[in-house]
Amino acid sequence: AAIDEASPSSPTNPLTSTPQNYYMWGTSKQGTIPLSLLHEGGGAAASSGGMFSGDEKIIDHPVSLNLDQSALSSFLGLDSNEDNANNNNDVNLEKIFCGATGTAMVLNDGRCFVFGSNKNGELGIGKGRKESEKPVHVPLPDPLAKASLGPNFSAFLTTEGDLYTCGYGGSVTNGMGCLGQGNMESYHTPTLVNSLVDDGCYASDVQVGEYSMTVLTTEGEVLTCGSGSYGRLGNLETIDQLYLEPVEMIAGDDVVQIAGGHAFSLALNKGGIIHAWGRNNEGQLGTGMGLAVDMYAMESLPRPIEGNLEGRQVVRIAAGHTHAAAVTSNGELFTWGMNMVHEPRLETSLLHTKIVDVACGQNYTLALDENGRVYSMGKGKTGVLGLASTKRSAYPILVEGIPADEKVVSMSAGWAHVACTTVSE
């Protein structure tokens, strides 16, 4: 669930002339964290100490990336081929998007490189490649604005508002149509969603789940496609949708932000109210669960999240695997889900500061305050809390590994790895 820096409602964007640093931490599996770019000491600290087998490495604290020209060009494989014609142009990193099992890097010229797991074709790097620790260039006709990398399929949104999808197309048992291509075929490279073009629709955001996709158009309309089970399409029926269709109940709502988890979605409207739909087995919708947790709990129509959020204006939302979070106009952070709380709970330990942004991964939450400091909470066994520990934290703790003279301006939370962008103060 990446936070798109280009989003108009995100915190103030840094000027492109401001020096930017990038920090990553968490678990690197199948190359999701570029270990070769970690600054000296990061690699040694990354040793998992036998906690995981195979290629999994845990980095439990923020480590900066070495992004000088030669290191970045070498990592991206640009030394001898496609950049020879552009030797006069510096190659700079613009954004990092962390997904479920993959990572996307976007350069200042809009080119996108992906790496990580490709077992379902979700990276769009061609047939027969189950993973890629080395970055692969994803050819798109326009610069990339956002990558939403899911466990089975992915979506790429260009600066022109065009949407490209790739990966697993679904099945009769899992649900069909998650790619929005009008069929249940799998696509091995990013393919334009023509139905949006035919309808004259431009996308401003996209969130992919396990077997469904949610899109926000530039007109403030929410569209869904894919598996209809557990009500994840928000249209009452639990039948699959092969094409992106409007979520009728919030059609006139003027939605400004969407967020999506494993099998649920959130939509924030201009009035600061969140609507939630989909699976609710761990309280991830924030609409309450009654007395019992039911594995079949769901909402098949968008339902407003009330409780402690009633009377407050929400300005940012985020969704993780089975939990979610919201930031209010007063800078308060609320969280819910993960089978712990079923309605929005105020994180009182952060009342000393003003929170401006939030990101959620698999069982953890990152909060950004107005001073550019990051706080983390949740399960830490994958190192995602960045607290130099793999212990759990029930409340937000300041991530101290980022230098005090640097200010975090954006965050991206994958299922088990994190990226943050900083600028020097």
CSV table of N, CA, C and O in Angstrom, one decimal, residues 1-7 9-14 19-25 93-98 104 106 145 316 356-360 366-375 402 406-413 418-424:
chain,number,residue,atom,x,y,z
A,1,ALA,N,0.8,-1.2,0.0
A,1,ALA,CA,0.0,0.0,0.0
A,1,ALA,C,0.9,1.2,0.0
A,1,ALA,O,1.2,1.8,1.0
A,2,ALA,N,1.2,1.6,-1.2
A,2,ALA,CA,2.1,2.8,-1.3
A,2,ALA,C,1.4,4.1,-1.2
A,2,ALA,O,0.3,4.2,-1.6
A,3,ILE,N,2.1,5.1,-0.6
A,3,ILE,CA,1.6,6.4,-0.6
A,3,ILE,C,2.2,7.1,-1.8
A,3,ILE,O,3.4,7.2,-1.9
A,4,ASP,N,1.3,7.6,-2.6
A,4,ASP,CA,1.8,8.2,-3.9
A,4,ASP,C,2.2,9.7,-3.6
A,4,ASP,O,1.3,10.5,-3.2
A,5,GLU,N,3.4,10.0,-3.8
A,5,GLU,CA,3.9,11.4,-3.5
A,5,GLU,C,3.1,12.4,-4.4
A,5,GLU,O,3.1,13.6,-4.1
A,6,ALA,N,2.6,11.9,-5.5
A,6,ALA,CA,2.0,12.9,-6.4
A,6,ALA,C,0.5,13.2,-6.0
A,6,ALA,O,-0.1,14.1,-6.5
A,7,SER,N,0.1,12.5,-5.0
A,7,SER,CA,-1.3,12.7,-4.5
A,7,SER,C,-1.5,14.1,-4.0
A,7,SER,O,-0.7,14.6,-3.2
A,9,SER,N,-3.4,15.2,-1.9
A,9,SER,CA,-3.7,15.3,-0.4
A,9,SER,C,-2.6,14.8,0.4
A,9,SER,O,-2.7,14.8,1.6
A,10,SER,N,-1.5,14.4,-0.2
A,10,SER,CA,-0.3,14.0,0.6
A,10,SER,C,0.4,15.2,1.2
A,10,SER,O,0.2,16.3,0.8
A,11,PRO,N,1.3,15.0,2.2
A,11,PRO,CA,2.0,16.1,2.7
A,11,PRO,C,2.8,16.8,1.7
A,11,PRO,O,3.1,16.3,0.6
A,12,THR,N,3.3,18.0,2.0
A,12,THR,CA,4.0,18.9,1.0
A,12,THR,C,5.1,18.1,0.3
A,12,THR,O,5.9,17.5,1.0
A,13,ASN,N,5.0,18.1,-1.0
A,13,ASN,CA,6.1,17.4,-1.8
A,13,ASN,C,7.4,18.2,-1.7
A,13,ASN,O,7.4,19.5,-1.8
A,14,PRO,N,8.5,17.5,-1.7
A,14,PRO,CA,9.8,18.2,-1.7
A,14,PRO,C,10.0,18.7,-3.1
A,14,PRO,O,9.6,18.1,-4.1
A,19,PRO,N,17.9,17.7,-2.1
A,19,PRO,CA,18.6,16.4,-2.1
A,19,PRO,C,17.6,15.4,-1.3
A,19,PRO,O,17.1,15.7,-0.3
A,20,GLN,N,17.5,14.2,-1.9
A,20,GLN,CA,16.7,13.2,-1.3
A,20,GLN,C,17.5,12.0,-0.9
A,20,GLN,O,18.4,11.6,-1.7
A,21,ASN,N,17.2,11.4,0.2
A,21,ASN,CA,17.7,10.2,0.6
A,21,ASN,C,16.6,9.1,0.7
A,21,ASN,O,15.5,9.5,1.0
A,22,TYR,N,17.0,7.9,0.6
A,22,TYR,CA,16.0,6.8,0.7
A,22,TYR,C,16.5,5.8,1.8
A,22,TYR,O,17.6,5.4,1.8
A,23,TYR,N,15.5,5.4,2.6
A,23,TYR,CA,15.8,4.4,3.6
A,23,TYR,C,14.9,3.2,3.4
A,23,TYR,O,13.7,3.4,3.1
A,24,MET,N,15.4,2.0,3.7
A,24,MET,CA,14.6,0.8,3.6
A,24,MET,C,14.9,-0.1,4.8
A,24,MET,O,16.0,-0.1,5.3
A,25,TRP,N,13.9,-0.9,5.2
A,25,TRP,CA,14.1,-1.9,6.2
A,25,TRP,C,13.0,-2.9,6.1
A,25,TRP,O,12.0,-2.8,5.3
A,93,LEU,N,16.8,8.5,-8.6
A,93,LEU,CA,15.6,7.8,-8.1
A,93,LEU,C,14.6,8.8,-7.7
A,93,LEU,O,14.9,9.8,-6.9
A,94,GLU,N,13.3,8.6,-8.1
A,94,GLU,CA,12.2,9.5,-7.8
A,94,GLU,C,11.3,9.0,-6.7
A,94,GLU,O,10.9,9.7,-5.8
A,95,LYS,N,10.9,7.7,-6.8
A,95,LYS,CA,10.0,7.1,-5.9
A,95,LYS,C,10.3,5.6,-5.7
A,95,LYS,O,10.9,5.0,-6.6
A,96,ILE,N,9.9,5.0,-4.6
A,96,ILE,CA,9.9,3.6,-4.4
A,96,ILE,C,8.5,3.2,-3.9
A,96,ILE,O,8.0,3.8,-3.0
A,97,PHE,N,8.0,2.1,-4.6
A,97,PHE,CA,6.7,1.5,-4.1
A,97,PHE,C,7.0,0.1,-3.6
A,97,PHE,O,7.5,-0.7,-4.4
A,98,CYS,N,6.6,-0.1,-2.4
A,98,CYS,CA,6.8,-1.5,-1.8
A,98,CYS,C,5.4,-2.2,-1.9
A,98,CYS,O,4.4,-1.6,-1.5
A,104,ALA,N,8.9,-1.6,-6.7
A,104,ALA,CA,9.1,-0.8,-8.0
A,104,ALA,C,9.9,0.4,-7.7
A,104,ALA,O,9.6,1.1,-6.7
A,106,VAL,N,11.0,4.1,-9.4
A,106,VAL,CA,10.7,5.0,-10.6
A,106,VAL,C,11.8,6.0,-10.6
A,106,VAL,O,12.2,6.7,-9.6
A,145,ALA,N,3.2,6.9,-12.6
A,145,ALA,CA,2.8,7.7,-11.4
A,145,ALA,C,2.7,6.9,-10.2
A,145,ALA,O,3.0,7.3,-9.1
A,316,ARG,N,-6.6,11.4,5.8
A,316,ARG,CA,-5.8,10.4,5.1
A,316,ARG,C,-6.3,9.0,5.6
A,316,ARG,O,-6.7,8.9,6.8
A,356,VAL,N,0.4,13.5,10.1
A,356,VAL,CA,0.0,14.1,8.8
A,356,VAL,C,-0.2,13.0,7.7
A,356,VAL,O,-0.8,13.2,6.7
A,357,ASP,N,0.4,11.8,8.0
A,357,ASP,CA,0.2,10.7,7.0
A,357,ASP,C,0.4,9.4,7.7
A,357,ASP,O,0.9,9.3,8.8
A,358,VAL,N,-0.1,8.3,7.0
A,358,VAL,CA,-0.1,7.0,7.6
A,358,VAL,C,0.1,5.9,6.4
A,358,VAL,O,-0.4,6.2,5.3
A,359,ALA,N,0.7,4.8,6.7
A,359,ALA,CA,0.9,3.7,5.8
A,359,ALA,C,0.8,2.4,6.6
A,359,ALA,O,1.2,2.3,7.7
A,360,CYS,N,0.2,1.4,6.0
A,360,CYS,CA,-0.1,0.1,6.6
A,360,CYS,C,0.5,-1.0,5.8
A,360,CYS,O,0.3,-1.0,4.5
A,366,LEU,N,2.7,2.6,10.1
A,366,LEU,CA,3.7,3.6,10.1
A,366,LEU,C,2.9,5.0,10.1
A,366,LEU,O,2.0,5.2,9.3
A,367,ALA,N,3.3,5.9,11.0
A,367,ALA,CA,2.7,7.2,11.1
A,367,ALA,C,3.7,8.3,10.9
A,367,ALA,O,4.8,8.2,11.5
A,368,LEU,N,3.4,9.3,10.2
A,368,LEU,CA,4.4,10.4,9.9
A,368,LEU,C,3.8,11.6,10.6
A,368,LEU,O,2.7,12.0,10.3
A,369,ASP,N,4.7,12.3,11.4
A,369,ASP,CA,4.2,13.5,12.0
A,369,ASP,C,4.6,14.8,11.2
A,369,ASP,O,5.4,14.7,10.3
A,370,GLU,N,4.2,15.9,11.6
A,370,GLU,CA,4.4,17.2,10.9
A,370,GLU,C,5.9,17.6,10.9
A,370,GLU,O,6.3,18.4,10.1
A,371,ASN,N,6.7,17.0,11.8
A,371,ASN,CA,8.1,17.3,11.9
A,371,ASN,C,8.9,16.3,11.0
A,371,ASN,O,10.2,16.4,11.0
A,372,GLY,N,8.3,15.4,10.3
A,372,GLY,CA,9.0,14.5,9.4
A,372,GLY,C,9.5,13.3,10.2
A,372,GLY,O,10.5,12.7,9.7
A,373,ARG,N,9.0,13.0,11.4
A,373,ARG,CA,9.4,11.8,12.1
A,373,ARG,C,8.4,10.7,11.9
A,373,ARG,O,7.2,10.9,11.9
A,374,VAL,N,8.9,9.4,11.9
A,374,VAL,CA,8.1,8.3,11.7
A,374,VAL,C,8.0,7.5,13.0
A,374,VAL,O,8.9,7.3,13.7
A,375,TYR,N,6.8,7.0,13.2
A,375,TYR,CA,6.4,6.2,14.4
A,375,TYR,C,5.9,4.8,13.8
A,375,TYR,O,5.2,4.8,12.8
A,402,ILE,N,16.7,7.1,11.6
A,402,ILE,CA,16.8,8.1,10.6
A,402,ILE,C,17.4,9.4,11.2
A,402,ILE,O,16.9,9.9,12.2
A,406,GLU,N,17.3,15.0,9.0
A,406,GLU,CA,16.6,14.6,7.7
A,406,GLU,C,15.1,14.5,8.1
A,406,GLU,O,14.7,14.0,9.2
A,407,LYS,N,14.3,14.9,7.2
A,407,LYS,CA,12.8,14.9,7.4
A,407,LYS,C,12.2,13.9,6.4
A,407,LYS,O,12.4,14.0,5.2
A,408,VAL,N,11.4,13.0,6.9
A,408,VAL,CA,10.7,12.0,6.0
A,408,VAL,C,9.5,12.7,5.3
A,408,VAL,O,8.7,13.4,6.0
A,409,VAL,N,9.5,12.6,4.0
A,409,VAL,CA,8.4,13.2,3.3
A,409,VAL,C,7.4,12.3,2.6
A,409,VAL,O,6.3,12.6,2.2
A,410,SER,N,7.8,11.0,2.5
A,410,SER,CA,6.9,10.0,2.0
A,410,SER,C,7.3,8.6,2.5
A,410,SER,O,8.4,8.4,2.8
A,411,MET,N,6.3,7.7,2.6
A,411,MET,CA,6.5,6.4,3.1
A,411,MET,C,5.8,5.4,2.2
A,411,MET,O,4.8,5.7,1.6
A,412,SER,N,6.3,4.2,2.0
A,412,SER,CA,5.6,3.1,1.3
A,412,SER,C,5.8,1.8,2.2
A,412,SER,O,6.9,1.5,2.5
A,413,ALA,N,4.7,1.2,2.4
A,413,ALA,CA,4.7,0.0,3.3
A,413,ALA,C,4.2,-1.2,2.5
A,413,ALA,O,3.1,-1.3,2.0
A,418,VAL,N,9.7,-1.9,3.9
A,418,VAL,CA,9.4,-0.4,4.0
A,418,VAL,C,10.4,0.4,3.2
A,418,VAL,O,11.6,0.1,3.2
A,419,ALA,N,9.9,1.5,2.6
A,419,ALA,CA,10.8,2.5,2.0
A,419,ALA,C,10.3,3.9,2.5
A,419,ALA,O,9.1,4.1,2.5
A,420,CYS,N,11.2,4.7,2.8
A,420,CYS,CA,10.9,6.1,3.2
A,420,CYS,C,11.8,7.1,2.4
A,420,CYS,O,13.0,6.8,2.2
A,421,THR,N,11.3,8.2,2.0
A,421,THR,CA,12.0,9.3,1.3
A,421,THR,C,12.3,10.4,2.3
A,421,THR,O,11.3,10.8,3.0
A,422,THR,N,13.5,10.9,2.4
A,422,THR,CA,13.8,12.0,3.3
A,422,THR,C,14.4,13.2,2.5
A,422,THR,O,15.0,13.0,1.4
A,423,VAL,N,14.3,14.4,3.1
A,423,VAL,CA,15.0,15.5,2.6
A,423,VAL,C,15.8,16.1,3.7
A,423,VAL,O,15.4,16.0,4.9
A,424,SER,N,16.9,16.8,3.4
A,424,SER,CA,17.7,17.4,4.5
A,424,SER,C,17.0,18.7,4.9
A,424,SER,O,16.6,19.4,4.1
